Short mmCIF file of C-alpha atoms in Angstrom, two decimals:
data_model
loop_
_atom_site.label_atom_id
_atom_site.label_comp_id
_atom_site.label_asym_id
_atom_site.label_seq_id
_atom_site.Cartn_x
_atom_site.Cartn_y
_atom_site.Cartn_z
CA UNK A 13 -59.96 15.50 -170.94
CA UNK A 14 -62.38 16.45 -168.14
CA UNK A 15 -59.55 18.05 -166.19
CA UNK A 16 -58.05 20.00 -169.05
CA UNK A 17 -57.54 23.75 -168.70
CA UNK A 18 -58.57 26.26 -171.38
CA UNK A 19 -55.01 26.32 -172.70
CA UNK A 20 -54.92 22.52 -173.05
CA UNK A 21 -58.21 22.60 -174.94
CA UNK A 22 -56.78 25.26 -177.31
CA UNK A 23 -53.67 23.15 -177.93
CA UNK A 24 -55.92 20.18 -178.64
CA UNK A 25 -57.81 22.27 -181.22
CA UNK A 26 -54.57 23.32 -182.96
CA UNK A 27 -53.40 19.71 -183.22
CA UNK A 28 -56.63 18.88 -185.07
CA UNK A 29 -56.40 21.79 -187.55
CA UNK A 30 -59.11 23.70 -185.71
CA UNK A 31 -56.91 26.66 -184.75
CA UNK A 32 -59.48 29.12 -186.05
CA UNK A 33 -61.69 28.24 -183.09
CA UNK A 34 -59.06 29.08 -180.43
CA UNK A 35 -59.96 32.80 -179.95
CA UNK A 36 -63.67 31.97 -179.51
CA UNK A 37 -62.91 29.09 -177.08
CA UNK A 38 -60.70 31.43 -175.02
CA UNK A 39 -63.36 34.10 -175.02
CA UNK A 40 -65.96 31.65 -173.78
CA UNK A 41 -63.55 29.96 -171.38
CA UNK A 42 -64.19 26.44 -172.68
CA UNK A 43 -62.32 24.00 -170.43
CA UNK A 44 -62.17 20.25 -170.89
CA UNK A 45 -65.28 19.68 -168.79
CA UNK A 46 -67.14 22.39 -170.68
CA UNK A 47 -66.03 20.89 -174.01
CA UNK A 48 -67.51 17.51 -173.19
CA UNK A 49 -70.76 19.15 -172.02
CA UNK A 50 -71.34 20.92 -175.37
CA UNK A 51 -74.51 19.91 -177.21
CA UNK A 52 -75.31 20.49 -180.84
CA UNK A 53 -77.08 23.79 -180.18
CA UNK A 54 -74.12 25.16 -178.25
CA UNK A 55 -71.73 24.08 -180.98
CA UNK A 56 -73.87 25.85 -183.63
CA UNK A 57 -73.69 29.06 -181.58
CA UNK A 58 -70.01 28.70 -180.85
CA UNK A 59 -68.77 27.61 -184.26
CA UNK A 60 -70.02 29.26 -187.46
CA UNK A 61 -68.67 26.96 -190.19
CA UNK A 62 -70.62 23.72 -190.70
CA UNK A 63 -67.47 21.78 -191.49
CA UNK A 64 -65.93 22.78 -188.18
CA UNK A 65 -69.16 21.96 -186.38
CA UNK A 66 -69.16 18.44 -187.85
CA UNK A 67 -65.49 17.80 -187.01
CA UNK A 68 -65.85 19.11 -183.45
CA UNK A 69 -68.95 17.09 -182.72
CA UNK A 70 -67.36 14.00 -184.21
CA UNK A 71 -64.26 14.37 -182.02
CA UNK A 72 -66.34 14.86 -178.87
CA UNK A 73 -68.56 11.90 -179.69
CA UNK A 74 -65.62 9.64 -180.43
CA UNK A 75 -63.99 10.56 -177.07
CA UNK A 76 -67.20 9.96 -175.18
CA UNK A 77 -67.73 6.70 -177.06
CA UNK A 78 -64.25 5.54 -176.16
CA UNK A 79 -64.69 6.62 -172.57
CA UNK A 80 -68.03 4.93 -172.05
CA UNK A 81 -67.58 1.91 -174.30
CA UNK A 82 -70.06 -0.87 -174.14
CA UNK A 83 -67.62 -3.52 -172.96
CA UNK A 84 -66.24 -1.48 -170.03
CA UNK A 85 -69.76 -0.58 -168.89
CA UNK A 86 -70.87 -4.18 -169.03
CA UNK A 87 -67.85 -5.20 -167.01
CA UNK A 88 -68.67 -2.58 -164.39
CA UNK A 89 -72.21 -3.86 -164.22
CA UNK A 90 -71.00 -7.41 -163.59
CA UNK A 91 -68.52 -6.39 -160.89
CA UNK A 92 -70.60 -3.66 -159.22
CA UNK A 93 -71.31 -3.82 -155.56
CA UNK A 94 -74.40 -5.99 -154.80
CA UNK A 95 -75.66 -3.17 -152.56
CA UNK A 96 -76.26 -0.87 -155.54
CA UNK A 97 -76.79 -3.07 -158.61
CA UNK A 98 -79.54 -0.91 -160.05
CA UNK A 99 -77.26 2.10 -160.33
CA UNK A 100 -75.44 0.61 -163.28
CA UNK A 101 -77.47 -2.37 -164.38
CA UNK A 102 -80.94 -0.78 -164.43
CA UNK A 103 -81.99 2.13 -166.58
CA UNK A 104 -78.43 3.28 -167.04
CA UNK A 105 -77.51 0.12 -168.93
CA UNK A 106 -80.63 0.37 -171.07
CA UNK A 107 -79.80 3.96 -172.03
CA UNK A 108 -76.23 2.89 -172.66
CA UNK A 109 -77.34 0.30 -175.16
CA UNK A 110 -79.51 2.90 -176.89
CA UNK A 111 -76.62 5.34 -177.03
CA UNK A 112 -74.25 2.68 -178.39
CA UNK A 113 -76.78 1.85 -181.08
CA UNK A 114 -77.15 5.52 -181.97
CA UNK A 115 -73.39 5.90 -182.37
CA UNK A 116 -73.26 2.85 -184.63
CA UNK A 117 -76.10 4.34 -186.75
CA UNK A 118 -74.46 7.74 -187.15
CA UNK A 119 -71.02 6.37 -187.97
CA UNK A 120 -72.35 4.26 -190.80
CA UNK A 121 -74.85 6.71 -192.30
CA UNK A 122 -74.73 7.35 -196.04
CA UNK A 123 -77.06 9.50 -198.14
CA UNK A 124 -79.83 7.67 -199.97
CA UNK A 125 -79.93 7.11 -203.72
CA UNK A 126 -82.09 10.04 -204.83
CA UNK A 127 -84.49 9.71 -207.80
CA UNK A 128 -83.29 10.58 -211.28
CA UNK A 129 -84.82 14.07 -211.45
CA UNK A 130 -83.32 15.01 -208.07
CA UNK A 131 -79.95 13.68 -209.19
CA UNK A 132 -80.10 15.87 -212.32
CA UNK A 133 -80.78 19.04 -210.29
CA UNK A 134 -78.02 18.18 -207.79
CA UNK A 135 -75.55 17.28 -210.63
CA UNK A 136 -76.13 20.68 -212.21
CA UNK A 137 -75.40 22.32 -208.82
CA UNK A 138 -78.68 24.25 -209.06
CA UNK A 139 -80.45 25.50 -205.96
CA UNK A 140 -83.65 23.41 -205.92
CA UNK A 141 -87.06 25.09 -205.95
CA UNK A 142 -89.66 24.57 -203.23
CA UNK A 143 -91.18 21.38 -204.68
CA UNK A 144 -87.76 19.79 -205.25
CA UNK A 145 -86.73 20.66 -201.68
CA UNK A 146 -89.80 18.82 -200.46
CA UNK A 147 -88.78 15.74 -202.49
CA UNK A 148 -85.30 15.76 -201.04
CA UNK A 149 -86.64 16.07 -197.48
CA UNK A 150 -89.17 13.24 -198.12
CA UNK A 151 -86.38 10.85 -199.22
CA UNK A 152 -84.14 11.83 -196.30
CA UNK A 153 -87.02 11.22 -193.88
CA UNK A 154 -87.82 7.83 -195.38
CA UNK A 155 -84.10 6.89 -195.30
CA UNK A 156 -83.67 7.95 -191.67
CA UNK A 157 -86.78 5.94 -190.70
CA UNK A 158 -85.17 2.91 -192.36
CA UNK A 159 -81.99 3.39 -190.34
CA UNK A 160 -84.09 3.86 -187.19
CA UNK A 161 -85.88 0.56 -187.86
CA UNK A 162 -89.25 2.26 -188.25
CA UNK A 163 -89.00 4.78 -185.47
CA UNK A 164 -90.26 8.29 -186.18
CA UNK A 165 -88.32 9.95 -183.35
CA UNK A 166 -84.73 10.77 -184.37
CA UNK A 167 -82.66 12.57 -181.80
CA UNK A 168 -80.91 15.89 -182.38
CA UNK A 169 -77.56 14.24 -183.08
CA UNK A 170 -79.07 12.07 -185.82
CA UNK A 171 -80.64 15.14 -187.48
CA UNK A 172 -77.27 16.85 -187.38
CA UNK A 173 -75.47 13.89 -188.92
CA UNK A 174 -77.91 13.64 -191.82
CA UNK A 175 -77.97 17.36 -192.60
CA UNK A 176 -74.20 17.57 -192.35
CA UNK A 177 -73.91 14.65 -194.76
CA UNK A 178 -76.24 16.41 -197.23
CA UNK A 179 -74.39 19.74 -197.10
CA UNK A 180 -70.95 18.15 -197.32
CA UNK A 181 -72.01 16.21 -200.40
CA UNK A 182 -73.74 19.22 -201.97
CA UNK A 183 -72.21 22.43 -200.53
CA UNK A 184 -74.27 24.66 -202.89
CA UNK A 185 -77.38 23.78 -200.88
CA UNK A 186 -75.97 26.02 -198.14
CA UNK A 187 -75.72 29.04 -200.37
CA UNK A 188 -77.68 31.31 -198.00
CA UNK A 189 -75.37 30.66 -195.05
CA UNK A 190 -78.26 29.39 -192.91
CA UNK A 191 -78.67 26.18 -194.85
CA UNK A 192 -77.89 23.86 -191.94
CA UNK A 193 -80.66 25.25 -189.71
CA UNK A 194 -83.20 25.53 -192.59
CA UNK A 195 -82.65 21.94 -193.78
CA UNK A 196 -82.70 20.58 -190.23
CA UNK A 197 -85.92 22.43 -189.44
CA UNK A 198 -87.51 21.18 -192.68
CA UNK A 199 -86.51 17.60 -191.84
CA UNK A 200 -87.89 17.86 -188.34
CA UNK A 201 -91.11 19.34 -189.70
CA UNK A 202 -91.42 16.42 -192.11
CA UNK A 203 -91.16 13.91 -189.22
CA UNK A 204 -93.83 15.88 -187.36
CA UNK A 205 -96.08 15.72 -190.43
CA UNK A 206 -95.60 11.92 -190.78
CA UNK A 207 -96.33 11.43 -187.11
CA UNK A 208 -99.67 13.27 -187.31
CA UNK A 209 -101.82 10.31 -188.47
CA UNK A 210 -100.59 8.25 -185.47
CA UNK A 211 -101.13 10.91 -182.83
CA UNK A 212 -103.32 8.52 -180.82
CA UNK A 213 -100.71 5.81 -180.88
CA UNK A 214 -99.41 4.75 -177.44
CA UNK A 215 -95.80 5.59 -178.39
CA UNK A 216 -96.83 9.11 -179.37
CA UNK A 217 -98.80 9.60 -176.11
CA UNK A 218 -95.87 8.38 -174.07
CA UNK A 219 -93.53 10.79 -175.81
CA UNK A 220 -96.00 13.66 -175.31
CA UNK A 221 -96.21 12.90 -171.59
CA UNK A 222 -92.46 12.59 -171.39
CA UNK A 223 -91.93 16.08 -172.85
CA UNK A 224 -94.66 17.85 -170.86
CA UNK A 225 -97.80 17.37 -172.93
CA UNK A 226 -101.02 16.15 -171.29
CA UNK A 227 -103.74 14.05 -172.91
CA UNK A 228 -106.19 16.35 -174.62
CA UNK A 229 -104.11 19.43 -173.96
CA UNK A 230 -103.52 21.84 -176.83
CA UNK A 231 -100.90 24.46 -177.17
CA UNK A 232 -101.84 28.07 -176.71
CA UNK A 233 -102.13 30.03 -179.88
CA UNK A 234 -99.36 32.55 -180.51
CA UNK A 235 -101.73 34.75 -182.56
CA UNK A 236 -103.15 37.99 -181.35
CA UNK A 237 -106.60 39.01 -182.61
CA UNK A 238 -105.31 41.27 -185.36
CA UNK A 239 -107.20 42.64 -188.32
CA UNK A 240 -106.40 41.62 -191.90
CA UNK A 241 -104.74 45.00 -192.34
CA UNK A 242 -102.11 44.06 -189.80
CA UNK A 243 -99.54 42.50 -192.04
CA UNK A 244 -97.26 41.37 -189.20
CA UNK A 245 -97.51 37.60 -189.65
CA UNK A 246 -96.96 35.00 -186.95
CA UNK A 247 -96.92 31.22 -187.39
CA UNK A 248 -99.13 29.05 -185.28
CA UNK A 249 -98.92 25.43 -184.30
CA UNK A 250 -98.30 22.77 -186.95
CA UNK A 251 -101.16 21.58 -189.18
CA UNK A 252 -103.41 18.79 -187.94
CA UNK A 253 -104.25 15.74 -190.07
CA UNK A 254 -108.01 15.63 -190.65
CA UNK A 255 -110.22 13.59 -192.90
CA UNK A 256 -113.79 13.32 -194.12
CA UNK A 257 -116.51 15.20 -192.30
CA UNK A 258 -114.14 16.99 -189.93
CA UNK A 259 -112.42 18.68 -192.91
CA UNK A 260 -115.79 19.45 -194.51
CA UNK A 261 -116.89 21.27 -191.40
CA UNK A 262 -113.80 23.55 -191.43
CA UNK A 263 -114.13 24.29 -195.15
CA UNK A 264 -117.88 25.07 -194.80
CA UNK A 265 -117.16 27.44 -191.90
CA UNK A 266 -114.43 29.24 -193.87
CA UNK A 267 -116.71 29.75 -196.84
CA UNK A 268 -119.49 31.11 -194.65
CA UNK A 269 -117.15 33.37 -192.68
CA UNK A 270 -115.68 34.84 -195.87
CA UNK A 271 -119.15 36.21 -196.80
CA UNK A 272 -119.41 38.19 -193.55
CA UNK A 273 -118.37 41.82 -193.15
CA UNK A 274 -117.16 41.32 -189.58
CA UNK A 275 -114.89 38.27 -189.51
CA UNK A 276 -113.40 36.32 -186.63
CA UNK A 277 -109.81 36.54 -187.80
CA UNK A 278 -108.36 34.54 -184.94
CA UNK A 279 -110.65 31.59 -185.77
CA UNK A 280 -109.92 32.04 -189.50
CA UNK A 281 -106.19 31.64 -188.70
CA UNK A 282 -106.85 28.52 -186.68
CA UNK A 283 -109.00 26.84 -189.37
CA UNK A 284 -106.64 27.81 -192.20
CA UNK A 285 -103.87 26.22 -190.17
CA UNK A 286 -105.88 23.04 -189.60
CA UNK A 287 -106.73 22.69 -193.30
CA UNK A 288 -103.30 23.43 -194.75
CA UNK A 289 -102.53 19.78 -195.45
CA UNK A 290 -105.39 19.24 -197.86
CA UNK A 291 -104.85 22.67 -199.38
CA UNK A 292 -101.16 21.98 -200.13
CA UNK A 293 -102.04 18.59 -201.59
CA UNK A 294 -104.60 20.16 -203.95
CA UNK A 295 -101.98 22.71 -205.07
CA UNK A 296 -99.26 20.07 -205.53
CA UNK A 297 -101.72 17.92 -207.52
CA UNK A 298 -102.31 20.91 -209.83
CA UNK A 299 -105.98 21.36 -208.94
CA UNK A 300 -107.63 24.25 -210.81
CA UNK A 301 -107.07 27.53 -209.01
CA UNK A 302 -110.80 28.39 -209.05
CA UNK A 303 -111.49 25.14 -207.13
CA UNK A 304 -108.83 25.96 -204.51
CA UNK A 305 -110.16 29.50 -204.07
CA UNK A 306 -113.78 28.19 -203.89
CA UNK A 307 -112.86 25.97 -200.92
CA UNK A 308 -110.38 28.42 -199.36
CA UNK A 309 -111.58 31.91 -200.29
CA UNK A 310 -109.42 33.57 -197.60
CA UNK A 311 -106.39 33.05 -199.87
CA UNK A 312 -107.77 36.11 -201.66
CA UNK A 313 -106.90 38.20 -198.55
CA UNK A 314 -103.35 39.60 -198.68
CA UNK A 315 -102.90 38.84 -194.95
CA UNK A 316 -103.73 35.14 -195.40
CA UNK A 317 -101.62 34.99 -198.58
CA UNK A 318 -98.63 36.31 -196.64
CA UNK A 319 -99.35 33.96 -193.73
CA UNK A 320 -99.47 30.96 -196.04
CA UNK A 321 -96.12 32.00 -197.46
CA UNK A 322 -94.65 32.17 -194.00
CA UNK A 323 -96.00 28.73 -193.04
CA UNK A 324 -94.18 27.33 -196.12
CA UNK A 325 -90.92 29.31 -195.89
CA UNK A 326 -90.66 30.73 -192.33
CA UNK A 327 -90.16 34.18 -193.91
CA UNK A 328 -92.21 37.31 -193.36
CA UNK A 329 -92.62 38.39 -197.03
CA UNK A 330 -94.22 41.75 -196.34
CA UNK A 331 -91.54 42.83 -193.86
CA UNK A 332 -88.82 41.75 -196.27
CA UNK A 333 -90.44 43.62 -199.17
CA UNK A 334 -90.57 46.87 -197.17
CA UNK A 335 -86.86 46.50 -196.41
CA UNK A 336 -86.02 45.80 -200.10
CA UNK A 337 -87.85 48.85 -201.46
CA UNK A 338 -86.52 51.16 -198.74
CA UNK A 339 -82.93 50.07 -199.44
CA UNK A 340 -82.95 49.83 -203.25
CA UNK A 341 -85.45 52.46 -204.42
CA UNK A 342 -82.94 55.30 -204.72
CA UNK A 343 -80.36 53.06 -206.43
CA UNK A 344 -82.92 51.82 -208.95
CA UNK A 345 -84.11 55.34 -209.82
CA UNK A 346 -80.50 56.52 -210.37
CA UNK A 347 -79.70 53.88 -212.96
CA UNK A 348 -79.08 55.12 -216.46
CA UNK A 349 -81.15 52.34 -218.02
CA UNK A 350 -84.39 53.77 -216.54
CA UNK A 351 -83.67 57.44 -217.02
CA UNK A 352 -85.94 57.83 -220.05
CA UNK A 353 -88.47 55.20 -219.03
CA UNK A 354 -92.10 56.44 -219.12
CA UNK A 355 -92.57 55.38 -215.49
CA UNK A 356 -89.59 57.49 -214.38
CA UNK A 357 -90.75 60.46 -216.45
CA UNK A 358 -94.19 60.18 -214.89
CA UNK A 359 -92.52 60.08 -211.45
CA UNK A 360 -90.44 63.21 -212.04
CA UNK A 361 -93.53 65.17 -213.14
CA UNK A 362 -95.45 64.16 -210.01
CA UNK A 363 -92.60 64.84 -207.65
CA UNK A 364 -92.70 68.51 -208.59
CA UNK A 365 -96.30 68.79 -207.34
CA UNK A 366 -95.63 67.64 -203.78
CA UNK A 367 -93.33 68.54 -200.91
CA UNK A 368 -94.49 66.18 -198.17
CA UNK A 369 -91.73 63.73 -197.32
CA UNK A 370 -94.04 60.72 -196.88
CA UNK A 371 -95.72 61.29 -200.30
CA UNK A 372 -92.33 61.67 -202.03
CA UNK A 373 -91.05 58.45 -200.45
CA UNK A 374 -94.26 56.63 -201.47
CA UNK A 375 -93.92 57.76 -205.05
CA UNK A 376 -90.26 56.75 -205.32
CA UNK A 377 -90.88 53.28 -203.87
CA UNK A 378 -93.81 52.84 -206.27
CA UNK A 379 -91.63 53.81 -209.26
CA UNK A 380 -88.77 51.54 -208.10
CA UNK A 381 -91.16 48.66 -207.86
CA UNK A 382 -92.62 49.16 -211.35
CA UNK A 383 -89.17 49.74 -212.92
CA UNK A 384 -87.61 46.49 -211.65
CA UNK A 385 -88.31 44.44 -214.84
CA UNK A 386 -86.75 47.15 -217.02
CA UNK A 387 -83.67 47.22 -214.80
CA UNK A 388 -83.10 43.54 -215.45
CA UNK A 389 -84.14 43.57 -219.11
CA UNK A 390 -87.28 41.49 -218.43
CA UNK A 391 -90.74 41.77 -219.95
CA UNK A 392 -92.55 44.35 -217.82
CA UNK A 393 -95.95 43.12 -219.11
CA UNK A 394 -95.46 39.92 -217.12
CA UNK A 395 -94.81 41.98 -213.98
CA UNK A 396 -97.39 44.79 -213.98
CA UNK A 397 -100.03 46.23 -216.27
CA UNK A 398 -99.89 50.01 -215.60
CA UNK A 399 -103.13 51.73 -216.68
CA UNK A 400 -103.74 48.77 -219.05
CA UNK A 401 -105.75 45.60 -219.23
CA UNK A 402 -104.17 42.42 -217.81
CA UNK A 403 -103.39 40.00 -220.64
CA UNK A 404 -101.25 37.23 -219.05
CA UNK A 405 -102.33 34.16 -217.02
CA UNK A 406 -99.38 34.11 -214.62
CA UNK A 407 -99.44 36.23 -211.43
CA UNK A 408 -99.23 39.90 -212.43
CA UNK A 409 -100.10 43.29 -210.92
CA UNK A 410 -102.73 45.64 -212.24
CA UNK A 411 -101.82 49.25 -211.40
CA UNK A 412 -103.93 52.31 -212.02
CA UNK A 413 -102.85 55.91 -211.40
CA UNK A 414 -99.71 54.76 -209.57
CA UNK A 415 -98.61 58.29 -208.50
CA UNK A 416 -102.00 59.70 -207.51
CA UNK A 417 -102.19 59.23 -203.77
CA UNK A 418 -105.99 59.63 -203.78
CA UNK A 419 -106.95 57.43 -206.70
CA UNK A 420 -104.15 54.84 -207.13
CA UNK A 421 -105.23 51.20 -207.27
CA UNK A 422 -103.22 47.98 -206.99
CA UNK A 423 -104.55 44.49 -207.58
CA UNK A 424 -103.07 41.00 -207.99
CA UNK A 425 -104.32 39.00 -210.96
CA UNK A 426 -103.86 35.24 -211.55
CA UNK A 427 -105.22 33.53 -214.65
CA UNK A 428 -106.61 36.93 -215.79
CA UNK A 429 -108.91 37.15 -212.75
CA UNK A 430 -108.54 39.48 -209.84
CA UNK A 431 -107.28 37.67 -206.76
CA UNK A 432 -106.84 40.51 -204.24
CA UNK A 433 -107.03 44.27 -203.87
CA UNK A 434 -103.85 45.72 -202.36
CA UNK A 435 -103.12 48.92 -200.45
CA UNK A 436 -99.86 50.06 -202.01
CA UNK A 437 -96.86 49.02 -204.07
CA UNK A 438 -95.13 47.30 -201.14
CA UNK A 439 -98.05 45.06 -200.45
CA UNK A 440 -98.51 44.50 -204.21
CA UNK A 441 -94.87 43.39 -204.70
CA UNK A 442 -95.03 41.10 -201.66
CA UNK A 443 -98.28 39.52 -202.92
CA UNK A 444 -96.81 38.95 -206.41
CA UNK A 445 -93.81 37.06 -205.05
CA UNK A 446 -95.96 35.14 -202.55
CA UNK A 447 -98.43 34.07 -205.22
CA UNK A 448 -95.79 32.18 -207.25
CA UNK A 449 -94.80 30.21 -204.14
CA UNK A 450 -98.17 29.67 -202.50
CA UNK A 451 -99.87 28.45 -205.69
CA UNK A 452 -96.70 26.68 -206.93
CA UNK A 453 -96.74 28.50 -210.29
CA UNK A 454 -93.61 28.23 -212.49
CA UNK A 455 -91.92 31.55 -213.10
CA UNK A 456 -91.98 32.69 -216.78
CA UNK A 457 -88.49 32.95 -218.27
CA UNK A 458 -89.07 36.53 -219.38
CA UNK A 459 -89.51 37.70 -215.78
CA UNK A 460 -87.15 35.25 -214.07
CA UNK A 461 -84.20 37.61 -213.39
CA UNK A 462 -86.44 40.08 -211.62
CA UNK A 463 -88.05 37.47 -209.40
CA UNK A 464 -84.67 35.82 -208.69
CA UNK A 465 -83.40 39.20 -207.49
CA UNK A 466 -86.38 39.64 -205.18
CA UNK A 467 -86.31 36.07 -203.87
CA UNK A 468 -82.59 36.16 -203.14
CA UNK A 469 -83.23 39.14 -200.87
CA UNK A 470 -86.39 37.70 -199.31
CA UNK A 471 -84.68 34.43 -198.48
CA UNK A 472 -81.48 36.16 -197.36
CA UNK A 473 -79.20 34.35 -199.78
CA UNK A 474 -75.56 34.74 -198.84
CA UNK A 475 -74.63 36.21 -202.26
CA UNK A 476 -77.88 37.83 -203.42
CA UNK A 477 -78.53 38.78 -207.01
CA UNK A 478 -77.43 42.39 -207.52
CA UNK A 479 -78.67 45.27 -209.63
CA UNK A 480 -77.00 45.47 -213.06
#
């Protein structure tokens, strides 16, 4: 196969029912040698369908396994020239045994027996929520560790095998088209999380040295010193496992810094990142919201709320919300179902008083945001209280004078208490969606269709919910 031309590789693909890949392989000039040199990342870029990725990698691995079988290598070691015995019998043989063991592991892998509640969700072919995704990832990580005989360092091929097995068994988990990469990244993050408590272990230190880390060296922060108004969110290094007094020091500093008028936002980002583990555990254990906010008051800041959302989902919620309102506002306002809505009537009256393009755009986006529940037939009181008192305990917006540029006010309420003041409807809508995820609050049924529509666009679902 190493000496095959591009044409021979294309014929080989057709024989294995992979004819769809021929044009791409010709375009990239994939010869036999190039085919055998492909790694999982190259295959993902070259081949879009997960099924084709799995088949292609399996064929390449089988060929390489056949070519470099254990018995033939052992025979070569025994008959090698005495002048160069270490070339085959030293480190190469050790790595060969490791590779052979890996191939055995991947060829025999089967998905674990998930718990009953996970089975029910999967049997109903429902896309799991955030907490259920975490449970699935936890069981996959524990199962992989069992197959790896306790090791916490799977290689890329093993990650691919497990994620492919999951998506082949439950194709609806790939409904956004990027499922493979998202599930693989979540699984890798879970292994990183599990390895945190043993970061001083000799095996961990050896691996860090192997991949370029030095003892005591920390990664440079990717954050710029931006103000809380800068809603461009970037994700820093992974959270660090801390206990006892070390955690108390960070929490005390955050509480003191929150009381200041001039805050060190870069250090706030760092300490919020360091304390995310204990914070997520409190939220998952259903600790009272007032206790969480007392320890981590910066969650009241929209910037930190958006940043926490991105740490959990790898999505920039504010940027996505801007895109949603810019794309859908005109369509929402043109729908017949909202023509006689009080919000729309109020909008039309205010549009007559202004000619500035920016103000008109702001008003239309505000109206589109507030009309969303009515478009989907949901209960608007669970979405926003416009010039009214907030009466619900779930996350909801309080909006005053929505079309008055000089006196409009937006605020996010949770459990009938104000959580954050917001600048405009875009930030308000982003904060509302983020609050349900960050605080792990179940979505009320009477507002579910609206939030499903927004979340499908935020998370870039392949077939997003559409306007009625």
